[in-house]
Short mmCIF file of C-alpha atoms and ligand atoms in Angstrom, two decimals:
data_model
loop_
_atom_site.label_atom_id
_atom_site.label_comp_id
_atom_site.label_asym_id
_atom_site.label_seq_id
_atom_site.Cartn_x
_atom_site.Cartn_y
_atom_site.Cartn_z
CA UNK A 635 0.00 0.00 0.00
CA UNK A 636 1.23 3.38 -0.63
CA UNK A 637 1.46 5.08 2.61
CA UNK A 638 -0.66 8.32 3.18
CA UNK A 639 1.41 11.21 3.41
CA UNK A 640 -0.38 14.14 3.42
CA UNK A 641 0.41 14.10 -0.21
CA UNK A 642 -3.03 15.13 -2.39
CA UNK A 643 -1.56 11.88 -4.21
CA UNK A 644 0.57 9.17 -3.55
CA UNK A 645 1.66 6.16 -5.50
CA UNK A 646 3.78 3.23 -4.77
CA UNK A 647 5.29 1.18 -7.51
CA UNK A 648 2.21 1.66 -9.76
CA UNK A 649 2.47 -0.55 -12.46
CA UNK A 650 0.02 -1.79 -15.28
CA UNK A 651 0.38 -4.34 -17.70
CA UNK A 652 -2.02 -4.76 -20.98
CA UNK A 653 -1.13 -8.24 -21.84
CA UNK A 654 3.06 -8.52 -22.08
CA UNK A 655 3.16 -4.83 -22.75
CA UNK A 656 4.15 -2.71 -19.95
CA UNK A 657 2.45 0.53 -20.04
CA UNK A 658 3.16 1.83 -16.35
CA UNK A 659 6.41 0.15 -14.66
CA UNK A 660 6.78 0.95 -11.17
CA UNK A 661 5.72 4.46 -10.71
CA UNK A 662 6.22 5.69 -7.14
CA UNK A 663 5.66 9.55 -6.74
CA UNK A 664 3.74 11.64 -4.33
CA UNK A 665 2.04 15.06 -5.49
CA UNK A 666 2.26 18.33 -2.96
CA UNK A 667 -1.21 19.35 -2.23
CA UNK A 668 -1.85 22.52 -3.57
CA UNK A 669 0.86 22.38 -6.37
CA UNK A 670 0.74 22.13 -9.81
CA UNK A 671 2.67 18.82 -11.25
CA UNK A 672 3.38 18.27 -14.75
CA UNK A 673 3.44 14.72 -16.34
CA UNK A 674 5.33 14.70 -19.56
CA UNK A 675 6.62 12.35 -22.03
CA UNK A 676 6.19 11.40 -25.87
CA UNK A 677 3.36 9.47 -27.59
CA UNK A 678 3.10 6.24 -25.45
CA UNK A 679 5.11 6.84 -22.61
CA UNK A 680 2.70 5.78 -20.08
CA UNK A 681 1.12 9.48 -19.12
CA UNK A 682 -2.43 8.69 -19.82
CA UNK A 683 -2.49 5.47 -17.96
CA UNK A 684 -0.76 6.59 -15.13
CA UNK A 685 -3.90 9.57 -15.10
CA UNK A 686 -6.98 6.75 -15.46
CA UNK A 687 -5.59 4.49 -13.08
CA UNK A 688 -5.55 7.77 -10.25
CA UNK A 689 -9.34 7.74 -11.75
CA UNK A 690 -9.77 4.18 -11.15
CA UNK A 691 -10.70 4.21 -14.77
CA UNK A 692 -8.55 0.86 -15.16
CA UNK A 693 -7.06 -0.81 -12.39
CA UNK A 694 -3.48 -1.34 -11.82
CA UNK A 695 -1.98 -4.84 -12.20
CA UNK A 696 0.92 -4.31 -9.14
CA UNK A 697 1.33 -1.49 -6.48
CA UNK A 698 -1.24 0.87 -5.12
CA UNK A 699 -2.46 4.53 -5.15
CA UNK A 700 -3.93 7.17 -3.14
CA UNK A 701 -6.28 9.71 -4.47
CA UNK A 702 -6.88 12.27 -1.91
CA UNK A 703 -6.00 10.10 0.70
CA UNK A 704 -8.56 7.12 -0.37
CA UNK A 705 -7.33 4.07 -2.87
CA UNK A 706 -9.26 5.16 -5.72
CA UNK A 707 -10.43 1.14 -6.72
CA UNK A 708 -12.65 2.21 -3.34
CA UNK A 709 -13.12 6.01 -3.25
CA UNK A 710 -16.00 5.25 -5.58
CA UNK A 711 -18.51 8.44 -6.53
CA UNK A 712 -17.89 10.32 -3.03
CA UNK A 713 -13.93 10.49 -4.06
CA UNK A 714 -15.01 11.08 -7.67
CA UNK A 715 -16.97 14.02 -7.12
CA UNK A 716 -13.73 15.80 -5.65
CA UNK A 717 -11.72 15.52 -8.65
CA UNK A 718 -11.78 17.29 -12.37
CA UNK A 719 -10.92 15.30 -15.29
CA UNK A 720 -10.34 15.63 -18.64
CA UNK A 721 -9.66 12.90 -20.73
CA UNK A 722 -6.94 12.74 -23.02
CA UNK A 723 -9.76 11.81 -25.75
CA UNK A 724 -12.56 13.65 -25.27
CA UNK A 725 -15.72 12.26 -27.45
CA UNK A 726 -18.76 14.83 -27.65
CA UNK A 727 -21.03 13.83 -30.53
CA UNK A 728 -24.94 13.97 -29.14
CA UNK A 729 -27.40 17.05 -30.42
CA UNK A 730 -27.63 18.48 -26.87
CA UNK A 731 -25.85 21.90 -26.40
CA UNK A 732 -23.02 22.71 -24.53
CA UNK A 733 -25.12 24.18 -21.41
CA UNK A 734 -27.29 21.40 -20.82
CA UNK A 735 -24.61 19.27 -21.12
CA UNK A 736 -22.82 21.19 -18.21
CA UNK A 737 -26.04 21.27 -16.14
CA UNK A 738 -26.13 17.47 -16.54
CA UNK A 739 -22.68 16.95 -15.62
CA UNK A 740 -23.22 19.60 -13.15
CA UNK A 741 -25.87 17.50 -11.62
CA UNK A 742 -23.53 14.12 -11.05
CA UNK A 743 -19.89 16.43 -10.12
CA UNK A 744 -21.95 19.47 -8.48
CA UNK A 745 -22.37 21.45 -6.45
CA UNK A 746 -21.29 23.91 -9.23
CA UNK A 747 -21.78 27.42 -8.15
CA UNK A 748 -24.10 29.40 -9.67
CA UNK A 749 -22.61 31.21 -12.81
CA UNK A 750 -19.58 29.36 -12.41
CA UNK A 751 -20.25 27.41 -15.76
CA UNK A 752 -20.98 31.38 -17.70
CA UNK A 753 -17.55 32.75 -16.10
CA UNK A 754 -15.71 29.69 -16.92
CA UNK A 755 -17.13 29.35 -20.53
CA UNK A 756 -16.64 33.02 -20.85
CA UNK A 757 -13.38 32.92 -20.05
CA UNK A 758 -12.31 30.25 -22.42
CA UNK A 759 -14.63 31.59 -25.39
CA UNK A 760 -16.96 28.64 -25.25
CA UNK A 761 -20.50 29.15 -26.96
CA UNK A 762 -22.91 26.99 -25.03
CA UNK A 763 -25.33 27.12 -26.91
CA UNK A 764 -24.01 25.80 -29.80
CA UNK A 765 -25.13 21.34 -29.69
CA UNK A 766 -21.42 19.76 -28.90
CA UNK A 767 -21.19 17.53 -32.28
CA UNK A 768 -21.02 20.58 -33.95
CA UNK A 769 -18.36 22.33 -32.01
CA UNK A 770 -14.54 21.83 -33.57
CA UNK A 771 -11.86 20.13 -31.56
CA UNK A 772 -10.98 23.14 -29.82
CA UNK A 773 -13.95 24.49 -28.82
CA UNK A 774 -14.72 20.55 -27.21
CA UNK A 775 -11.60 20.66 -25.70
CA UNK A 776 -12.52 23.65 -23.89
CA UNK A 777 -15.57 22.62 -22.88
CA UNK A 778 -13.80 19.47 -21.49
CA UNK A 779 -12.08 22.39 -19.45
CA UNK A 780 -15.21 24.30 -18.13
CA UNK A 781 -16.32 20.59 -16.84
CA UNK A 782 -13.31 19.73 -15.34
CA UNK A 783 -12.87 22.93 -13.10
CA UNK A 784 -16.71 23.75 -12.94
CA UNK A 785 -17.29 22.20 -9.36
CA UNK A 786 -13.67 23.71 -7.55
CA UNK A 787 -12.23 20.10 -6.97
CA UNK A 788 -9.88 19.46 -4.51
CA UNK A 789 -8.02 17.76 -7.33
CA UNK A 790 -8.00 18.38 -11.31
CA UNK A 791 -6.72 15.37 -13.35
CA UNK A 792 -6.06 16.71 -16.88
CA UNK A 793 -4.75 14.68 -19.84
CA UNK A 794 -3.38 17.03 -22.41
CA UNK A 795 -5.48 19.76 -21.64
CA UNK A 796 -3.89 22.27 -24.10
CA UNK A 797 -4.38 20.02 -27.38
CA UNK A 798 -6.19 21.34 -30.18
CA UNK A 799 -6.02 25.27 -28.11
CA UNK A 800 -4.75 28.11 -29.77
CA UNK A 801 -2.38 29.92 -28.04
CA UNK A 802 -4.44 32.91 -26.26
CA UNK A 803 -6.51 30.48 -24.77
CA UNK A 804 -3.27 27.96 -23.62
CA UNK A 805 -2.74 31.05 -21.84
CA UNK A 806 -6.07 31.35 -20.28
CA UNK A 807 -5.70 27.81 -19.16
CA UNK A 808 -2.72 28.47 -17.67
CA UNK A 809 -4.33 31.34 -15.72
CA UNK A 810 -7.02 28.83 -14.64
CA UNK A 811 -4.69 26.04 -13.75
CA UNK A 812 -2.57 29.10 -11.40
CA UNK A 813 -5.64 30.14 -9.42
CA UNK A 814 -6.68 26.88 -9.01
CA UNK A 815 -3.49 26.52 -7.19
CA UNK A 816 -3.73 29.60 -5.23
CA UNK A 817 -6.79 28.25 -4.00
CA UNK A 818 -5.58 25.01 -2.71
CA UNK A 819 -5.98 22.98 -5.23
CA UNK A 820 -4.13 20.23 -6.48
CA UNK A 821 -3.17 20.08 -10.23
CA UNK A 822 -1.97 17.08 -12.71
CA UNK A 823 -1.40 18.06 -16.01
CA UNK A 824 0.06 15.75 -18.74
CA UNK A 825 1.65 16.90 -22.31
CA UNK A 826 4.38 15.80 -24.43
CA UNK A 827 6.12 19.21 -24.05
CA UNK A 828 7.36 20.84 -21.03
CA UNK A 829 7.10 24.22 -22.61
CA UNK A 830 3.41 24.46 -22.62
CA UNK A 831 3.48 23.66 -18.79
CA UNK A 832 6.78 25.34 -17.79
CA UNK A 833 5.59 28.68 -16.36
CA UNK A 834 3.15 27.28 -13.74
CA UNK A 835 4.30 24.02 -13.43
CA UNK A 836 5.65 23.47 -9.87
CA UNK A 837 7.50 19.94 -10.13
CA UNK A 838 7.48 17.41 -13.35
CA UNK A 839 7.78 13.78 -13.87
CA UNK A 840 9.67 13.31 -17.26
CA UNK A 841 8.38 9.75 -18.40
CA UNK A 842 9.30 7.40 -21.75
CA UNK A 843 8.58 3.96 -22.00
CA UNK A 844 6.15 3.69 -18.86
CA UNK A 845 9.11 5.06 -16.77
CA UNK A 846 9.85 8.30 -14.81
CA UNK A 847 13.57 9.14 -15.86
CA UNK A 848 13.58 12.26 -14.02
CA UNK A 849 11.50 13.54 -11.44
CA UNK A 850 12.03 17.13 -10.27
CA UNK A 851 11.03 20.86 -9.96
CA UNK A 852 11.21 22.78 -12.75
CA UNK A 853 13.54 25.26 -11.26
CA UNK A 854 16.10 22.33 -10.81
CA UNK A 855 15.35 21.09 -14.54
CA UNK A 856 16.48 24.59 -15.57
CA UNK A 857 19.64 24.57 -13.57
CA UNK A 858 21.10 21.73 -14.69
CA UNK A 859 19.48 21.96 -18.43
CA UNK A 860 22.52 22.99 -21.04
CA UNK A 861 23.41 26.26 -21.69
CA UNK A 862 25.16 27.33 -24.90
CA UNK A 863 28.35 29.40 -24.29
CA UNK A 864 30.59 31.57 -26.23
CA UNK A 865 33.77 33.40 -25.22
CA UNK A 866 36.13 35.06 -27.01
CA UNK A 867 39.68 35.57 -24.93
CA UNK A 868 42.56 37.67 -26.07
CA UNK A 869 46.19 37.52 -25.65
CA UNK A 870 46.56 34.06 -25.30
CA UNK A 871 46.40 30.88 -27.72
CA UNK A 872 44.75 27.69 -28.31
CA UNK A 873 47.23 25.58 -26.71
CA UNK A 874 47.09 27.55 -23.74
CA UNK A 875 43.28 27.73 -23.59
CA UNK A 876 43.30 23.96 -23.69
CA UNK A 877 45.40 23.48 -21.25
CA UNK A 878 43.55 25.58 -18.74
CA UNK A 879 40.45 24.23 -19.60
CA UNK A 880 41.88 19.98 -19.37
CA UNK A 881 43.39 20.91 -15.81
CA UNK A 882 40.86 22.07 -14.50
CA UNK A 883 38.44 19.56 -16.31
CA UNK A 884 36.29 22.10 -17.48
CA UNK A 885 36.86 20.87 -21.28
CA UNK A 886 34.27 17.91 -20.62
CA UNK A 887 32.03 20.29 -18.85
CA UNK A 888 31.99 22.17 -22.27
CA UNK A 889 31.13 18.65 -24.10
CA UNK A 890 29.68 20.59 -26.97
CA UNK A 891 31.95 22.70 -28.97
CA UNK A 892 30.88 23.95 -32.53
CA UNK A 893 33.01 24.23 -35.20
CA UNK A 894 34.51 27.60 -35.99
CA UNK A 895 36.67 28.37 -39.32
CA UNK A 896 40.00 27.17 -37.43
CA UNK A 897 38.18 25.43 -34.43
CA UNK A 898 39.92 22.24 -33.21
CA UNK A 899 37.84 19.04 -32.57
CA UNK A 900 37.48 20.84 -28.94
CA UNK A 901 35.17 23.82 -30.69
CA UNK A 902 38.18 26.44 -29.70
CA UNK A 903 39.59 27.97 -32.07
CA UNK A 904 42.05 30.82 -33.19
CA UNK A 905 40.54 33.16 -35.73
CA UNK A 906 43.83 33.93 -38.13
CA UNK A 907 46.08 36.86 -36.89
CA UNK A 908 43.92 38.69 -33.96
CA UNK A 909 45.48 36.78 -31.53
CA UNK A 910 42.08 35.49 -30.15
CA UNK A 911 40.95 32.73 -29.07
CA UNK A 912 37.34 31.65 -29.29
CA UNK A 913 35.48 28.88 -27.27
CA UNK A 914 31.85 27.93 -28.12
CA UNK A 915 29.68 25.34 -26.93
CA UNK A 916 27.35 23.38 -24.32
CA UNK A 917 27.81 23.81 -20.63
CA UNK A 918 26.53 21.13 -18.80
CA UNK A 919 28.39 22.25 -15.52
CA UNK A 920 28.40 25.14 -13.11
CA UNK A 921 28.24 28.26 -14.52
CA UNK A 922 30.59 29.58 -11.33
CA UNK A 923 33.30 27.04 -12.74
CA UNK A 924 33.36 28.50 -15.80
CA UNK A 925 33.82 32.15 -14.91
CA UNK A 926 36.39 31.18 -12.44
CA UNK A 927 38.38 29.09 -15.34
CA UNK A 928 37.68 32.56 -17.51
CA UNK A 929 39.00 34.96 -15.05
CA UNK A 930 42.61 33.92 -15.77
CA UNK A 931 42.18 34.95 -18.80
CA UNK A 932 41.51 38.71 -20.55
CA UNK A 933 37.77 38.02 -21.78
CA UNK A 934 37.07 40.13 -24.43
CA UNK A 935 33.10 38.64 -24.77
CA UNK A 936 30.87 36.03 -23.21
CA UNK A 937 28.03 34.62 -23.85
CA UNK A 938 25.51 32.52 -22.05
CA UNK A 939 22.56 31.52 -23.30
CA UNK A 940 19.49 30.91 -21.29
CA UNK A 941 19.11 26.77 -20.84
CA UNK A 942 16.92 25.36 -23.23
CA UNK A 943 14.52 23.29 -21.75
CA UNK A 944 13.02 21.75 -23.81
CA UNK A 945 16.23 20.30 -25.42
CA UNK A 946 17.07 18.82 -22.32
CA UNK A 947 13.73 17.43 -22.08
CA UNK A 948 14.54 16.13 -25.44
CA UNK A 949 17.76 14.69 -24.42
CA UNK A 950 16.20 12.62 -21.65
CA UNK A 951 13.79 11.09 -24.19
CA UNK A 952 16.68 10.27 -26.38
CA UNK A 953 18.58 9.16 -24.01
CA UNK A 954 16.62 6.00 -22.97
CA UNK A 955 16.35 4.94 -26.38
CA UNK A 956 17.51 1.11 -27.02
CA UNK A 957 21.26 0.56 -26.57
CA UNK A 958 21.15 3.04 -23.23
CA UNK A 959 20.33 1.11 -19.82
CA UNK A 960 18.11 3.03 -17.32
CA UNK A 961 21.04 2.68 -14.97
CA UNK A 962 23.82 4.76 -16.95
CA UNK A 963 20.75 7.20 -17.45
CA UNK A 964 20.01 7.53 -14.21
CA UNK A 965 23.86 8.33 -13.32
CA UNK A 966 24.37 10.66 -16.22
CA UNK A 967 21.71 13.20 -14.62
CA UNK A 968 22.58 12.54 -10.52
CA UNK A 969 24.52 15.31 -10.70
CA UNK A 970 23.21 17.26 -13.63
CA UNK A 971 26.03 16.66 -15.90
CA UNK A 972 25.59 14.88 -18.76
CA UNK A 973 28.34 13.14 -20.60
CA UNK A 974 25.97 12.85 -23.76
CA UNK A 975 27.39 14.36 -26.85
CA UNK A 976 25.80 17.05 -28.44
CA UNK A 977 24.70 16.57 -31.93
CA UNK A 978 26.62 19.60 -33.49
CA UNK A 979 29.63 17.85 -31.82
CA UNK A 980 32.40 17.72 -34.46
N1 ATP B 377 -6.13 -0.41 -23.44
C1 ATP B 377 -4.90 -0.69 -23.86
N2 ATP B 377 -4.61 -1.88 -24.40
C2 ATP B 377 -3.36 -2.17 -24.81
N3 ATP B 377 -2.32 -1.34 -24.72
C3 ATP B 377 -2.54 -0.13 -24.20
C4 ATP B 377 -3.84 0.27 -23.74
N4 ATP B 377 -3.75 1.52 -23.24
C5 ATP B 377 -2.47 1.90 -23.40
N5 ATP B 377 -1.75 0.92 -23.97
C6 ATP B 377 -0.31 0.95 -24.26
O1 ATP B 377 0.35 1.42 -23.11
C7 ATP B 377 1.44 2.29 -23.46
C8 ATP B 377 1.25 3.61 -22.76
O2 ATP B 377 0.12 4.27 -23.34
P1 ATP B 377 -0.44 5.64 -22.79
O3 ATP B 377 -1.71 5.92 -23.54
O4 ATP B 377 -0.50 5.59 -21.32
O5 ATP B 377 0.70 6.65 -23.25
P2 ATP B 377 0.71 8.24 -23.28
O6 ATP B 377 1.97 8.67 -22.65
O7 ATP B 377 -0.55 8.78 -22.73
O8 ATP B 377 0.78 8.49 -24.85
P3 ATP B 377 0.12 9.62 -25.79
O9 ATP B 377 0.93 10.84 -25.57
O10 ATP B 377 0.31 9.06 -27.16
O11 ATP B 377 -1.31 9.76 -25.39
C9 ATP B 377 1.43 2.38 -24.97
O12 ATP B 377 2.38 1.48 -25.49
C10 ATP B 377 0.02 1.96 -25.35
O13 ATP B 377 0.00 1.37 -26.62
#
């Protein structure tokens, strides 16, 4: 059993099996009431059955789960009624329009307060009365959104809410997702891209394969995601600039290293007769290092790029790929370094 921790939810080696396939392996996290937690991963990573088996949707073939403090295969329609989902497929064919569908719904999740479904629709730029087979992906998707948060659950469950959502009203969802938060409640958001969950996401579970390979706040994501750098030092010469860079071990820290016109394999090169050296590339370590390594030298520019997120994100998918055991993985990012070569890497 996963123990109760105070956690708005809790799992404990959650795993799920559809016939020899493993869809879910293991998954042990707990979720901060209150907080907003990102799920991401790439088509088939295990992110939607993770989501129906907190919904007791299916059931989980090893390990347990706690939903609000109750195992959801018992919370039945009491813990149900505290939690907002949207499905990752949302089907809305019948002739009834988009309010009376709400004021069903309404009627089974409730209580809804009254004009909570008009501010909420409004909001999104939902037409309600308009019958749902007609409305386009979007516009379902939003009302999927309206239904979800209608009733102020403790805890919204939301599987790729931002598919199909142009970008003004991503941001409205965002907005939505925040205040939810301020108000106490719990959020779990799945997408395959951390960018469209970055800004309000408080921690995220990076999954491929039915497997979290990282599990972390995004604040620690960005610190040890790679950051392109660029410095141009005078006065001195490659050799040198090698040197300094192998004793103090900084050169693997800068795995990446571009090619310039005269650049060595080690992206640093000297552009003919200014008596300049430059150094480009990835920095996967401190940044404090770097500028300590630097300061021996005159530095004539530098350059460092904010971390790119979603390249690291990238670079965790690709790195459990076939041929690259979960273990290695695992030790590549304990530290935040990555030994991984970067594909520019000459
Ligand atoms: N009902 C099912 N029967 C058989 N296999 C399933 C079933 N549901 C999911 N799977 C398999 O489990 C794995 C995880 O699927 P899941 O839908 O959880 O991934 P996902 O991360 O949500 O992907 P996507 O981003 O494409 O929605 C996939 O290999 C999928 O084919």
């Amino acid at each position: 059993m996963a123990a109760h921790t105070g956690a708005a939810v809790s799992t404990s080696a959650l795993s799920k099996r559809f016939g020899r396939a493993v869809a879910l392996d293991a998954l042990t996290l707990d979720v901060a009431a209150g907080s907003i937690f990102g799920v991401i991963g790439p088509n088939g990573a295990g992110k939607t059955t993770a989501l129906r088996l907190l919904l007791d949707i299916i059931r989980p073939t090893s390990g347990s789960a706690l939903v609000l403090g109750v195992d959801p295969r018992i919370g039945g329609p009491e813990l149900r009624r505290r939690i907002g989902y949207l499905p990752g497929e949302l089907r809305l064919e019948g002739r009834i329009t988009g309010r009376n569908l709400l004021d069903q719904l309404a009627r089974i999740s409730g209580p809804v307060a009254p004009g909570a479904i008009d501010t909420l629709a409004e909001r999104v730029g939902l037409d309600l009365t308009r019958q749902v087979r007609t409305l386009s992906k979007g516009n379902k998707q939003k009302l999927g959104i309206v239904q979800a948060f209608m009733h102020t659950p403790d805890l919204l469950v939301l599987d790729e809410p931002t598919s199909g959502l142009d970008p003004l009203v991503q941001q409205t969802f965002l907005v939505l997702v925040t205040e939810a938060a301020a108000r106490g409640q719990t959020v779990i958001v799945s997408s395959h891209v951390l960018s469209e969950i970055e800004q309000v996401a408080d921690r995220v579970a990076i999954m491929r394969a039915g497997r979290v390979v990282r599990l972390s706040s995004v604040q620690e994501l960005r610190q040890s995601a790679a950051r392109h750098v660029r410095a141009t030092l005078s006065g001195t010469d490659v050799a040198t600039v090698r040197a300094a860079l192998e004793a103090d071990g900084a050169l693997s820290a800068l795995s990446t290293l571009s090619a310039g016109l005269s650049a060595d394999s080690a992206g640093i090169s000297e552009p003919l007769g200014t008596g300049s050296v430059c150094i480009s590339g990835t920095l996967n370590g401190s940044i404090d290092r770097l500028v300590k390594l630097l300061a021996g030298f005159t530095v004539v520019d530098l350059r460092i790029e904010e971390p790119d997120l979603e390249e690291s994100v990238l670079a965790l998918y690709r790195d459990d790929e076939p041929g690259s055991t979960r273990e290695h993985h695992r030790d590549d990012h304990r530290d935040g370094r990555r030994t991984k070569r970067h594909p520019h890497e000459s």
